[in-house]
XYZ file of C-alpha atoms in Angstrom:
745
model
C 77.027 99.490 82.467
C 80.095 98.523 80.406
C 80.015 96.886 76.967
C 83.123 95.564 75.206
C 83.131 95.743 71.413
C 86.074 93.598 70.379
C 86.572 94.813 66.843
C 87.715 97.955 65.131
C 85.488 100.990 64.695
C 85.718 104.345 62.945
C 84.693 107.558 64.667
C 83.493 110.136 62.138
C 83.616 113.836 63.045
C 83.842 112.910 66.710
C 80.220 111.840 66.884
C 79.300 108.947 64.557
C 80.555 105.389 65.136
C 80.663 102.987 62.210
C 82.316 99.750 61.142
C 81.932 100.552 57.467
C 85.202 100.878 55.482
C 86.307 104.445 54.827
C 88.210 106.199 52.086
C 91.401 105.947 54.121
C 92.901 102.807 55.652
C 92.675 101.871 59.306
C 96.373 102.671 59.761
C 95.915 106.121 58.244
C 92.787 106.757 60.302
C 94.516 105.675 63.523
C 96.830 108.629 62.979
C 93.781 110.880 63.452
C 93.190 109.772 67.034
C 94.169 112.168 69.815
C 96.560 109.466 70.976
C 98.593 109.372 67.790
C 98.586 113.148 67.462
C 100.371 113.378 70.813
C 102.642 110.356 70.420
C 103.859 111.339 66.950
C 104.634 114.864 68.200
C 106.936 113.333 70.837
C 108.567 110.678 68.622
C 112.151 111.809 67.991
C 112.301 109.829 64.754
C 109.555 111.966 63.268
C 108.276 109.085 61.169
C 104.998 107.208 61.146
C 106.548 103.810 61.695
C 105.629 100.859 63.875
C 108.239 101.803 66.469
C 108.243 104.972 68.552
C 111.079 106.629 70.451
C 109.473 109.089 72.838
C 110.891 112.047 74.725
C 108.678 113.437 77.468
C 107.947 117.047 78.385
C 108.267 116.583 82.145
C 108.697 113.940 84.852
C 107.596 113.303 88.431
C 108.736 110.958 91.196
C 107.945 110.435 94.841
C 110.163 109.732 97.811
C 110.178 105.963 97.431
C 111.721 106.228 93.975
C 113.579 109.498 93.364
C 116.676 108.667 95.426
C 117.381 105.516 93.418
C 116.684 107.313 90.138
C 119.082 110.142 90.924
C 121.724 107.752 92.225
C 121.490 105.714 89.019
C 121.534 108.796 86.799
C 124.438 110.315 88.745
C 126.463 107.133 88.262
C 125.613 107.314 84.554
C 126.804 110.879 83.965
C 123.916 113.185 84.983
C 124.840 116.894 85.021
C 121.458 118.633 85.250
C 117.796 117.878 84.728
C 117.040 118.541 81.031
C 113.259 118.786 81.566
C 111.049 119.835 84.501
C 111.273 117.129 87.168
C 109.147 117.258 90.324
C 110.049 115.265 93.410
C 107.134 114.922 95.802
C 107.266 113.531 99.321
C 104.016 111.648 99.696
C 104.933 107.957 100.080
C 107.793 107.922 102.573
C 106.415 110.769 104.666
C 106.074 109.026 108.014
C 109.063 109.166 110.335
C 111.148 106.037 110.781
C 110.660 105.142 114.430
C 113.936 105.477 116.265
C 115.840 106.750 113.231
C 116.270 109.444 110.607
C 115.916 107.320 107.476
C 112.876 108.854 105.783
C 113.731 112.492 106.440
C 117.281 111.824 105.244
C 115.751 110.891 101.878
C 113.833 114.164 101.827
C 116.945 116.211 102.574
C 118.716 114.357 99.767
C 115.826 115.213 97.447
C 116.009 118.928 98.187
C 119.774 118.954 97.682
C 119.293 117.142 94.349
C 116.668 119.672 93.258
C 119.166 122.466 93.965
C 122.100 120.690 92.337
C 120.373 119.454 89.186
C 117.519 121.960 88.839
C 114.302 120.300 89.966
C 111.074 121.042 91.811
C 110.883 119.845 95.401
C 107.492 119.341 97.078
C 107.934 118.916 100.877
C 106.216 116.167 102.829
C 102.416 116.332 103.133
C 102.026 119.197 100.664
C 100.515 117.054 97.918
C 100.283 113.508 96.640
C 102.300 113.144 93.458
C 99.493 112.980 90.916
C 97.459 115.828 92.358
C 100.523 118.071 92.316
C 101.052 117.240 88.640
C 97.391 117.978 87.898
C 97.676 121.325 89.652
C 101.002 122.596 88.348
C 102.481 120.467 85.569
C 99.871 118.947 83.237
C 99.340 120.643 79.861
C 97.066 119.752 76.983
C 99.004 117.840 74.341
C 101.965 117.120 76.615
C 103.436 113.856 77.889
C 104.625 113.262 81.456
C 106.614 110.249 82.685
C 106.295 109.233 86.325
C 107.975 106.599 88.474
C 104.575 105.562 89.796
C 102.162 103.245 88.039
C 99.202 105.617 88.437
C 100.796 108.367 86.340
C 97.610 109.301 84.476
C 96.548 112.817 83.455
C 94.593 112.012 80.311
C 91.434 113.721 81.586
C 93.423 116.976 81.502
C 94.587 116.382 77.932
C 98.052 115.238 79.046
C 99.213 111.683 78.382
C 100.807 110.217 81.492
C 102.900 107.048 81.606
C 104.050 105.198 84.716
C 107.361 103.364 84.447
C 110.200 102.090 86.600
C 113.104 104.330 87.552
C 115.341 103.125 84.727
C 113.063 104.706 82.143
C 113.237 108.042 83.975
C 117.025 107.774 84.050
C 116.983 107.416 80.278
C 115.011 110.638 79.954
C 117.397 112.467 82.295
C 120.241 111.403 80.013
C 118.251 112.436 76.900
C 117.576 108.903 75.769
C 114.122 107.704 74.744
C 111.177 105.602 75.868
C 110.912 102.953 73.159
C 107.570 101.313 72.390
C 105.749 99.565 69.622
C 103.154 101.878 68.096
C 100.185 101.009 70.328
C 96.638 100.076 69.526
C 94.015 102.604 70.612
C 90.723 101.814 72.347
C 87.756 104.169 72.119
C 86.014 104.516 75.489
C 82.643 105.973 74.542
C 80.738 107.616 77.389
C 76.999 108.082 77.195
C 74.390 109.433 79.617
C 74.899 110.994 83.020
C 75.500 109.318 86.390
C 72.676 109.293 88.927
C 73.059 110.961 92.305
C 75.247 108.878 94.612
C 77.351 107.389 91.811
C 80.968 108.547 91.860
C 84.106 108.110 89.775
C 85.259 104.980 91.594
C 82.017 103.232 90.687
C 82.662 103.807 86.981
C 86.362 102.984 87.329
C 85.742 99.709 89.161
C 83.225 98.654 86.516
C 85.751 99.447 83.779
C 88.485 97.428 85.505
C 86.106 94.511 86.077
C 85.200 94.448 82.382
C 88.759 94.541 81.052
C 91.387 93.227 83.457
C 90.954 89.465 83.399
C 90.868 89.146 79.610
C 93.778 91.560 79.146
C 91.912 93.065 76.199
C 93.384 96.560 76.690
C 96.854 95.562 77.873
C 99.531 97.953 76.552
C 96.902 99.872 74.569
C 95.890 103.515 74.994
C 92.368 104.309 76.201
C 90.881 107.359 74.461
C 87.754 108.759 76.138
C 85.109 110.570 74.098
C 81.357 110.668 73.627
C 78.383 112.771 74.714
C 78.669 111.598 78.322
C 81.995 113.350 78.862
C 80.317 116.759 79.219
C 78.240 115.406 82.121
C 81.293 114.714 84.279
C 83.035 117.332 86.451
C 86.826 117.381 86.231
C 87.336 115.575 89.565
C 85.005 112.832 88.326
C 87.040 112.477 85.131
C 90.311 112.475 87.084
C 88.951 109.752 89.360
C 88.141 107.457 86.443
C 91.333 108.280 84.590
C 93.724 107.519 87.459
C 92.260 104.011 87.717
C 92.883 103.118 84.072
C 96.220 101.792 85.325
C 94.347 98.837 86.824
C 93.162 97.766 83.379
C 96.884 97.302 82.423
C 96.534 99.818 79.587
C 99.589 101.793 78.499
C 98.137 105.279 78.953
C 94.958 107.306 78.524
C 93.736 110.519 76.926
C 90.383 112.351 76.841
C 88.758 114.911 74.609
C 89.053 118.354 76.179
C 86.261 120.905 76.570
C 85.217 123.948 78.593
C 85.338 121.917 81.819
C 89.032 121.249 81.203
C 89.527 124.882 80.195
C 88.023 125.879 83.556
C 90.492 123.611 85.377
C 93.434 125.418 83.813
C 91.860 128.825 84.427
C 91.320 128.295 88.161
C 94.870 126.916 88.422
C 96.214 130.136 86.897
C 97.405 128.420 83.709
C 94.883 129.249 80.978
C 97.655 129.101 78.372
C 98.101 125.367 79.028
C 94.651 124.516 77.687
C 93.936 123.606 74.106
C 91.134 121.702 72.498
C 91.867 118.060 71.768
C 89.541 115.961 69.670
C 89.837 113.168 67.083
C 90.150 114.027 63.391
C 87.346 113.672 60.885
C 87.999 109.935 60.404
C 89.654 108.219 63.375
C 90.151 104.464 63.689
C 90.120 102.534 66.980
C 91.174 98.912 67.375
C 88.310 98.200 69.772
C 85.649 100.080 71.660
C 84.267 100.176 75.186
C 80.809 101.685 75.624
C 79.920 102.955 79.103
C 76.352 104.028 79.852
C 76.817 106.313 82.835
C 73.072 106.449 83.498
C 72.963 102.730 84.349
C 76.028 102.785 86.591
C 75.457 101.359 90.072
C 77.357 101.826 93.317
C 80.184 99.285 93.297
C 82.429 97.381 95.673
C 85.682 95.666 94.663
C 86.289 92.814 97.082
C 89.699 91.415 98.052
C 92.111 90.804 96.399
C 91.934 92.906 93.219
C 90.058 95.954 91.890
C 88.515 93.727 89.208
C 86.873 91.434 91.776
C 83.811 93.632 91.701
C 80.081 93.507 92.412
C 77.374 96.083 92.741
C 76.741 96.865 96.387
C 73.180 95.687 95.861
C 74.469 92.293 94.690
C 76.566 92.004 97.845
C 73.602 92.999 100.006
C 71.398 90.352 98.416
C 73.820 87.440 98.741
C 76.560 88.359 101.241
C 77.441 84.972 102.713
C 77.988 83.183 99.412
C 80.016 86.051 97.945
C 82.204 86.545 101.007
C 82.706 82.800 101.374
C 84.422 82.847 97.966
C 86.935 85.383 99.300
C 87.674 83.175 102.294
C 88.247 80.214 99.987
C 90.535 82.293 97.786
C 92.570 83.371 100.812
C 92.852 79.767 101.953
C 94.005 78.701 98.493
C 96.530 81.528 98.279
C 97.956 81.507 101.801
C 97.068 78.062 103.143
C 97.160 77.721 106.900
C 99.257 80.869 107.314
C 96.136 82.960 107.868
C 92.711 82.329 109.345
C 90.216 84.512 107.503
C 86.767 85.205 108.968
C 85.157 87.473 106.421
C 81.716 85.855 106.663
C 81.713 86.945 110.310
C 81.196 90.481 109.015
C 77.619 89.484 108.131
C 75.193 90.139 110.969
C 71.441 89.931 110.531
C 71.986 89.680 106.792
C 74.000 92.918 106.641
C 77.715 93.312 105.925
C 79.585 95.464 108.449
C 82.859 97.228 107.719
C 85.435 98.063 110.383
C 87.083 101.043 108.735
C 86.516 103.656 106.043
C 89.275 105.556 104.221
C 89.077 108.308 101.588
C 92.591 109.103 100.389
C 95.182 109.561 97.703
C 95.190 110.498 94.038
C 91.835 108.798 93.405
C 89.954 109.419 96.650
C 91.079 112.663 98.272
C 89.590 115.047 95.716
C 87.618 118.129 96.678
C 84.415 116.816 95.077
C 84.694 113.444 96.830
C 85.211 115.059 100.236
C 82.428 117.542 99.545
C 79.951 114.771 98.693
C 81.056 112.676 101.683
C 80.543 115.622 104.031
C 77.104 116.303 102.571
C 76.068 112.682 103.167
C 77.440 112.651 106.724
C 76.258 116.110 107.773
C 74.544 115.903 111.153
C 75.379 112.204 111.513
C 78.164 110.310 113.279
C 80.371 107.292 112.741
C 79.632 106.392 116.365
C 81.876 105.130 119.136
C 81.999 101.435 118.289
C 84.616 99.568 116.244
C 84.085 101.485 112.985
C 86.685 104.194 112.312
C 87.158 106.605 109.435
C 89.878 108.875 108.056
C 90.030 111.308 105.145
C 93.168 112.594 103.434
C 92.731 115.677 101.209
C 95.127 115.143 98.306
C 96.953 118.476 98.572
C 97.202 121.497 100.854
C 95.187 123.639 98.388
C 92.405 121.029 98.512
C 92.725 120.864 102.315
C 92.437 124.668 102.566
C 89.349 124.671 100.344
C 87.638 122.015 102.483
C 88.383 124.124 105.553
C 87.146 127.406 104.073
C 83.955 125.879 102.696
C 82.823 123.979 105.787
C 83.583 120.502 104.468
C 86.299 119.714 106.989
C 84.064 120.970 109.797
C 81.220 118.655 108.827
C 83.506 115.634 108.509
C 85.150 116.329 111.852
C 81.781 116.740 113.549
C 80.787 113.323 112.204
C 83.881 111.756 113.789
C 86.066 111.526 110.693
C 89.767 112.120 111.323
C 91.302 114.417 108.698
C 94.956 113.842 107.872
C 97.447 115.575 105.565
C 98.189 114.578 101.983
C 99.761 111.103 102.008
C 99.702 108.021 99.786
C 100.272 105.582 102.648
C 96.725 104.193 102.854
C 97.131 102.932 99.288
C 100.070 100.690 100.133
C 99.938 99.921 103.832
C 101.819 102.742 105.577
C 98.864 104.568 107.069
C 95.591 103.559 108.752
C 96.451 99.865 108.688
C 93.347 97.942 109.806
C 93.315 95.303 112.495
C 93.956 91.671 111.624
C 90.883 90.338 109.818
C 89.570 93.894 109.717
C 87.381 94.807 106.757
C 88.406 98.181 105.384
C 86.446 100.037 102.686
C 88.636 102.511 100.803
C 88.487 105.041 98.029
C 92.083 104.307 97.068
C 93.624 102.650 94.046
C 94.361 99.053 95.030
C 93.343 96.221 97.312
C 95.965 93.611 96.433
C 97.003 91.002 99.005
C 100.195 91.853 100.896
C 99.128 95.492 101.196
C 97.611 97.487 104.048
C 99.834 95.838 106.626
C 99.138 92.245 105.647
C 101.899 89.799 106.563
C 100.434 86.392 105.762
C 103.626 84.621 106.813
C 103.096 86.003 110.303
C 99.382 85.234 110.362
C 98.306 88.817 109.685
C 95.823 89.682 106.955
C 93.744 92.767 106.339
C 90.799 92.631 104.001
C 90.393 95.685 101.819
C 87.489 96.572 99.550
C 87.408 99.498 97.153
C 84.336 101.742 97.154
C 83.536 105.272 96.104
C 83.778 108.015 98.728
C 80.021 108.556 98.537
C 79.183 104.975 99.458
C 81.888 104.973 102.147
C 80.205 108.031 103.666
C 76.791 106.377 103.387
C 78.211 103.311 105.129
C 79.735 105.406 107.908
C 76.455 107.240 108.431
C 74.682 103.867 108.630
C 76.694 102.497 111.539
C 79.243 100.684 109.368
C 76.659 98.711 107.382
C 77.883 98.678 103.779
C 75.472 100.959 101.984
C 75.150 102.252 98.424
C 75.152 106.033 98.206
C 72.402 105.759 95.603
C 70.139 104.590 98.443
C 70.526 107.709 100.594
C 69.121 111.194 100.186
C 71.514 114.113 100.386
C 72.172 117.503 98.861
C 75.687 118.807 98.295
C 75.467 122.592 98.655
C 79.167 123.293 99.207
C 80.852 125.918 97.058
C 82.725 124.820 93.924
C 86.464 124.330 94.252
C 88.865 127.202 93.820
C 92.639 126.751 93.831
C 94.896 128.824 96.088
C 98.606 128.467 95.259
C 99.883 130.564 98.169
C 101.103 127.632 100.259
C 102.995 126.210 97.278
C 104.636 129.536 96.515
C 105.797 129.778 100.115
C 106.894 126.188 100.699
C 107.957 124.536 97.412
C 111.402 124.810 95.882
C 111.145 125.617 92.176
C 114.574 124.928 90.710
C 114.075 124.082 87.054
C 116.616 126.009 84.986
C 118.587 126.928 88.108
C 120.938 123.947 88.466
C 123.950 124.654 90.665
C 126.769 122.132 90.244
C 128.437 123.464 93.405
C 125.649 122.182 95.643
C 126.637 118.991 97.449
C 124.196 116.103 97.666
C 123.266 115.399 101.291
C 123.556 111.739 102.183
C 122.113 110.096 105.251
C 123.659 106.829 106.485
C 120.909 104.764 104.838
C 121.494 106.090 101.304
C 123.836 103.662 99.589
C 125.248 103.221 96.116
C 124.315 100.245 93.958
C 126.559 97.190 94.371
C 128.740 95.962 91.513
C 126.828 94.218 88.743
C 128.546 91.964 86.213
C 128.120 91.842 82.431
C 126.474 88.843 80.813
C 128.787 85.921 80.051
C 128.653 83.643 77.018
C 126.435 81.042 78.684
C 123.892 81.377 81.487
C 123.056 78.894 84.222
C 120.235 79.875 86.574
C 118.703 78.102 89.521
C 114.999 78.433 90.210
C 114.894 80.220 93.556
C 111.109 80.613 93.501
C 108.367 78.909 91.498
C 104.964 80.616 91.747
C 101.879 79.274 89.981
C 99.410 81.987 91.033
C 97.488 83.392 88.037
C 99.088 86.801 88.648
C 102.036 87.825 90.825
C 101.941 91.475 91.855
C 104.873 93.779 92.475
C 103.702 93.935 96.087
C 104.545 90.245 96.320
C 107.869 90.673 94.532
C 108.855 93.469 96.923
C 106.350 94.310 99.682
C 105.118 97.841 100.242
C 104.523 99.396 103.635
C 107.251 99.193 106.230
C 109.894 98.370 103.627
C 109.616 101.959 102.371
C 112.267 103.120 104.816
C 114.894 101.082 102.987
C 114.124 102.182 99.407
C 117.434 104.077 99.286
C 119.485 101.161 100.576
C 119.640 98.431 97.893
C 121.200 95.759 100.104
C 118.805 96.206 103.029
C 115.754 96.458 100.802
C 116.654 93.264 98.973
C 116.204 91.385 102.264
C 112.449 91.834 101.781
C 112.265 90.410 98.235
C 109.332 87.951 97.982
C 109.305 87.857 101.783
C 105.517 87.679 102.030
C 105.078 85.173 99.224
C 108.203 82.941 99.185
C 110.028 83.690 102.471
C 112.897 81.330 101.640
C 113.717 83.174 98.388
C 116.265 85.589 99.864
C 118.293 82.863 101.541
C 118.324 80.712 98.415
C 119.327 83.656 96.212
C 122.164 84.661 98.552
C 123.543 81.144 98.473
C 123.409 81.120 94.656
C 125.081 84.524 94.504
C 127.863 83.413 96.819
C 128.488 80.353 94.667
C 128.816 82.579 91.607
C 131.263 84.924 93.359
C 133.378 81.898 94.282
C 133.168 80.670 90.682
C 134.538 83.996 89.482
C 137.494 83.413 91.820
C 138.083 79.930 90.372
C 136.398 77.999 93.179
C 133.611 76.045 91.530
C 131.097 74.536 93.945
C 129.976 70.933 93.619
C 126.491 72.251 92.830
C 127.685 74.216 89.788
C 130.182 71.583 88.683
C 127.565 68.850 88.680
C 125.107 70.972 86.669
C 127.707 72.027 84.099
C 128.889 68.470 83.693
C 125.323 67.414 82.900
C 125.201 69.839 79.945
C 128.865 69.758 78.927
C 129.683 73.403 79.731
C 132.638 75.220 81.331
C 132.539 77.293 84.499
C 134.793 80.075 83.214
C 132.318 81.269 80.547
C 129.043 80.405 82.277
C 127.462 82.732 84.836
C 125.417 81.363 87.717
C 122.447 83.299 89.031
C 118.994 82.984 90.495
C 115.727 82.930 88.573
C 112.047 83.364 89.391
C 109.276 81.552 87.565
C 105.773 83.000 87.762
C 102.807 82.626 85.437
C 102.197 86.353 84.938
C 104.417 88.565 87.101
C 104.518 92.326 87.543
C 100.954 93.553 87.944
C 100.735 96.719 89.997
C 103.290 99.286 91.004
C 105.893 100.740 88.661
C 108.590 100.792 91.324
C 111.767 99.382 89.935
C 112.726 97.722 93.217
C 110.565 94.745 92.267
C 113.315 93.962 89.740
C 116.387 95.643 91.246
C 116.104 93.585 94.448
C 116.256 90.408 92.380
C 119.373 91.769 90.655
C 121.031 92.842 93.907
C 120.570 89.252 95.096
C 122.184 87.873 91.941
C 119.114 87.409 89.769
C 119.942 86.865 86.096
C 116.578 85.943 84.572
C 112.848 85.551 84.989
C 110.738 82.962 83.190
C 106.993 83.332 82.701
C 104.165 82.874 80.227
C 103.719 86.632 79.908
C 104.584 89.791 81.821
C 101.569 91.456 83.406
C 102.777 94.946 82.504
C 105.287 96.553 80.189
C 106.727 98.563 83.081
C 107.786 95.495 85.083
C 109.326 93.892 81.999
C 111.199 97.156 81.316
C 112.410 97.196 84.916
C 113.812 93.691 84.477
C 115.653 94.692 81.309
C 117.081 97.869 82.851
C 118.461 95.820 85.716
C 120.006 93.198 83.449
C 117.441 90.476 84.140
C 116.621 88.612 80.929
C 112.805 88.560 80.534
C 112.353 85.031 79.206
C 108.926 83.738 78.271
C 107.744 80.257 77.354
C 104.881 79.110 75.182
C 101.505 79.026 76.907
C 101.306 75.381 75.850
C 104.387 74.525 77.926
C 103.659 72.881 81.267
C 106.124 74.294 83.767
C 106.200 71.550 86.378
C 109.635 72.275 87.804
C 110.642 72.964 91.383
C 112.924 75.326 93.275
C 116.448 73.958 92.969
C 116.033 72.899 89.350
C 118.394 74.709 86.971
C 118.109 76.117 83.461
C 121.131 76.262 81.145
C 121.011 78.673 78.198
C 124.054 78.194 75.920
C 125.291 81.092 73.809
C 122.876 83.556 75.362
C 125.146 86.597 74.995
C 125.657 85.994 71.289
C 121.956 85.350 70.819
C 120.974 88.568 72.612
C 123.457 90.760 70.766
C 122.842 88.980 67.470
C 119.175 89.936 67.382
C 117.752 86.473 68.000
C 114.420 86.178 69.796
C 114.428 82.590 71.024
C 116.795 79.868 72.149
C 116.902 76.191 72.986
C 117.790 75.602 76.622
C 117.969 72.695 79.027
C 116.425 72.153 82.434
C 118.503 70.152 84.893
C 116.379 68.290 87.425
C 116.885 65.431 89.813
C 115.365 63.204 87.145
C 117.817 64.323 84.471
C 118.149 66.920 81.707
C 115.140 68.033 79.653
C 114.829 70.499 76.762
C 112.918 73.779 77.047
C 112.435 76.552 74.484
C 112.767 80.146 75.698
C 111.723 83.404 74.033
C 113.118 86.936 74.494
C 111.139 88.874 71.931
C 110.586 92.537 71.131
C 113.912 93.836 72.451
C 115.345 97.046 71.025
C 119.034 97.291 70.124
C 119.638 99.398 73.244
C 117.817 96.907 75.457
C 119.922 94.060 74.075
C 123.081 95.985 74.897
C 121.773 96.819 78.388
C 121.238 93.106 79.050
C 124.688 92.238 77.705
C 126.322 94.961 79.826
C 124.559 93.695 82.927
C 122.331 96.718 83.716
C 121.505 100.251 82.625
C 124.268 101.803 84.731
C 126.900 99.605 83.122
C 125.465 100.466 79.704
C 125.958 104.196 80.280
C 129.404 103.720 81.817
C 130.491 101.763 78.759
C 129.260 104.540 76.450
C 131.465 107.187 78.058
């Protein structure tokens, strides 16, 4: 299904692939990719160098992130939004029981749209990425979003998901700074068989690429004869999931199918043909034969943990036993997983089916699901099912064309546009429940899981078609390729009436006289101190998992209500992975505050004496070690909560994503790495002393000798802080992005 070709290739005239040298160099030919055509057009330096400084055409945020972004930008001198900026309300849409917290955020968002000139999308009107597809994407443009799944490449628009700090930079007319990326050709051939959907292809792509990291921080460029065989919703469904490969962004060739998308969305002028030049060079290639694609299932606890559904059907006990063993290894005795119990008479039974969000709730997915379930029922046993159309225009189309009727008759509950099922704020399954979902992620600590309290949900990713086939088969996990159905529903047409009546379109209409509306839960950021000459950090958490996700660094779900309150939200930091982290960090932070007042604790004094340093020029903060932290969400709170609790540094072998590393930098957390040959066998409570760190950061150095202070004595360790721009070095020295902008005034 998916073949990795781990060497460079040339694409000639958009159709012929060769490894033979060409008349122009690889570097020159890379400039003829669609990727470089777009990136160079947005690089403010206007050169063809190895560094890029990008300004975006538009931005989008949702209601878990936009309050913090605006608060940070306001503290840094924001006067009005310089580019179109949409604020959708699709993550924090549920009411806070017994309080006003979530709706207070929404009121703040509308007041900010009026004050600074933004677009405001009320709750349940659209999930963030579908709204951008419908009203903001343009061929050749670039959009920055404060959500990791910011991907619109299938519409000819490069999308990038980053933490809030990077959006603040754009609001203040700064730049997104990157190394000129490598480009990967994703070559599509053939046509998918009936029953295969976009999630099947996406899961196969993630399985083939994630573990090796072969496309990390690279741009995926989709082309090939198979593209024309995919409807636009199918392309969107693959494209949105490229985030899970850890690539930087994505882009596709555009054709009449894309032209049709813009025409039915009343924006024909936003289409233009995008294709590679006559000789385009790609640093590697991925070949996908769509005709051999099977129905897939991604088992807990990652989208890359994938099998064909037929493989699972043939050997369910052995495969599911591996998941139980992984859960035991990860959570120990905190949870008691009984996944093998889902196998009855050799068949695997699911407890819940969900079709939702930017990847699942498309018109085509719901149409196919309804066709499969027409005249059938999910029954009245334990299996339940919900569907979330991804916007009100999609919802209206499913109603007008009989799709909603057929789903409702089958027992499916239809709910408004909402991202909650993707991160544990909607349709949370029962403890030990097996949920099959056409959503983006199935990480641990999502979907209501609280391992520390003995609660764990088990989520698998499947395409909407196979979820529908499963529902129609009494909850027995079933491949849609094994069922006969005919989808005769009308093609999708877009109706913008509800948007025109309900959305606030404020770009270009900023009114400085409008007052921001603050609820009692919306708080300013606490004071953050600049970097001192030396740094002493105590390891508050040491995690040796292969990958640590942002959901573990700051849990999703019920914590959403506190996204606008930095102090309250920080109470949840690492709560589901290292519950003692918050208490340890608070103690360290208090010791540093006392040090700044001249009261040096015995703990600090003893450590400084061991390395011959002085308290007055040495900061004291907390530090997290993890092998590979930051996979998953772009939300900046994964880093800001560490900073609010006094975090000064992270140490790891590598950062799972650029966006998490950028979040650390923007919040003044030094992103240290160590050599992969270094055995990190230290424990919480051990300390790391980095002498002269401020001078090293500002002086352009990229590594430093440090010392680890343990109960057994002092040992040397070598730390790296590579690939920092001049601005990033100053941000770290100033203590955070807000301080950096204040100091520039």
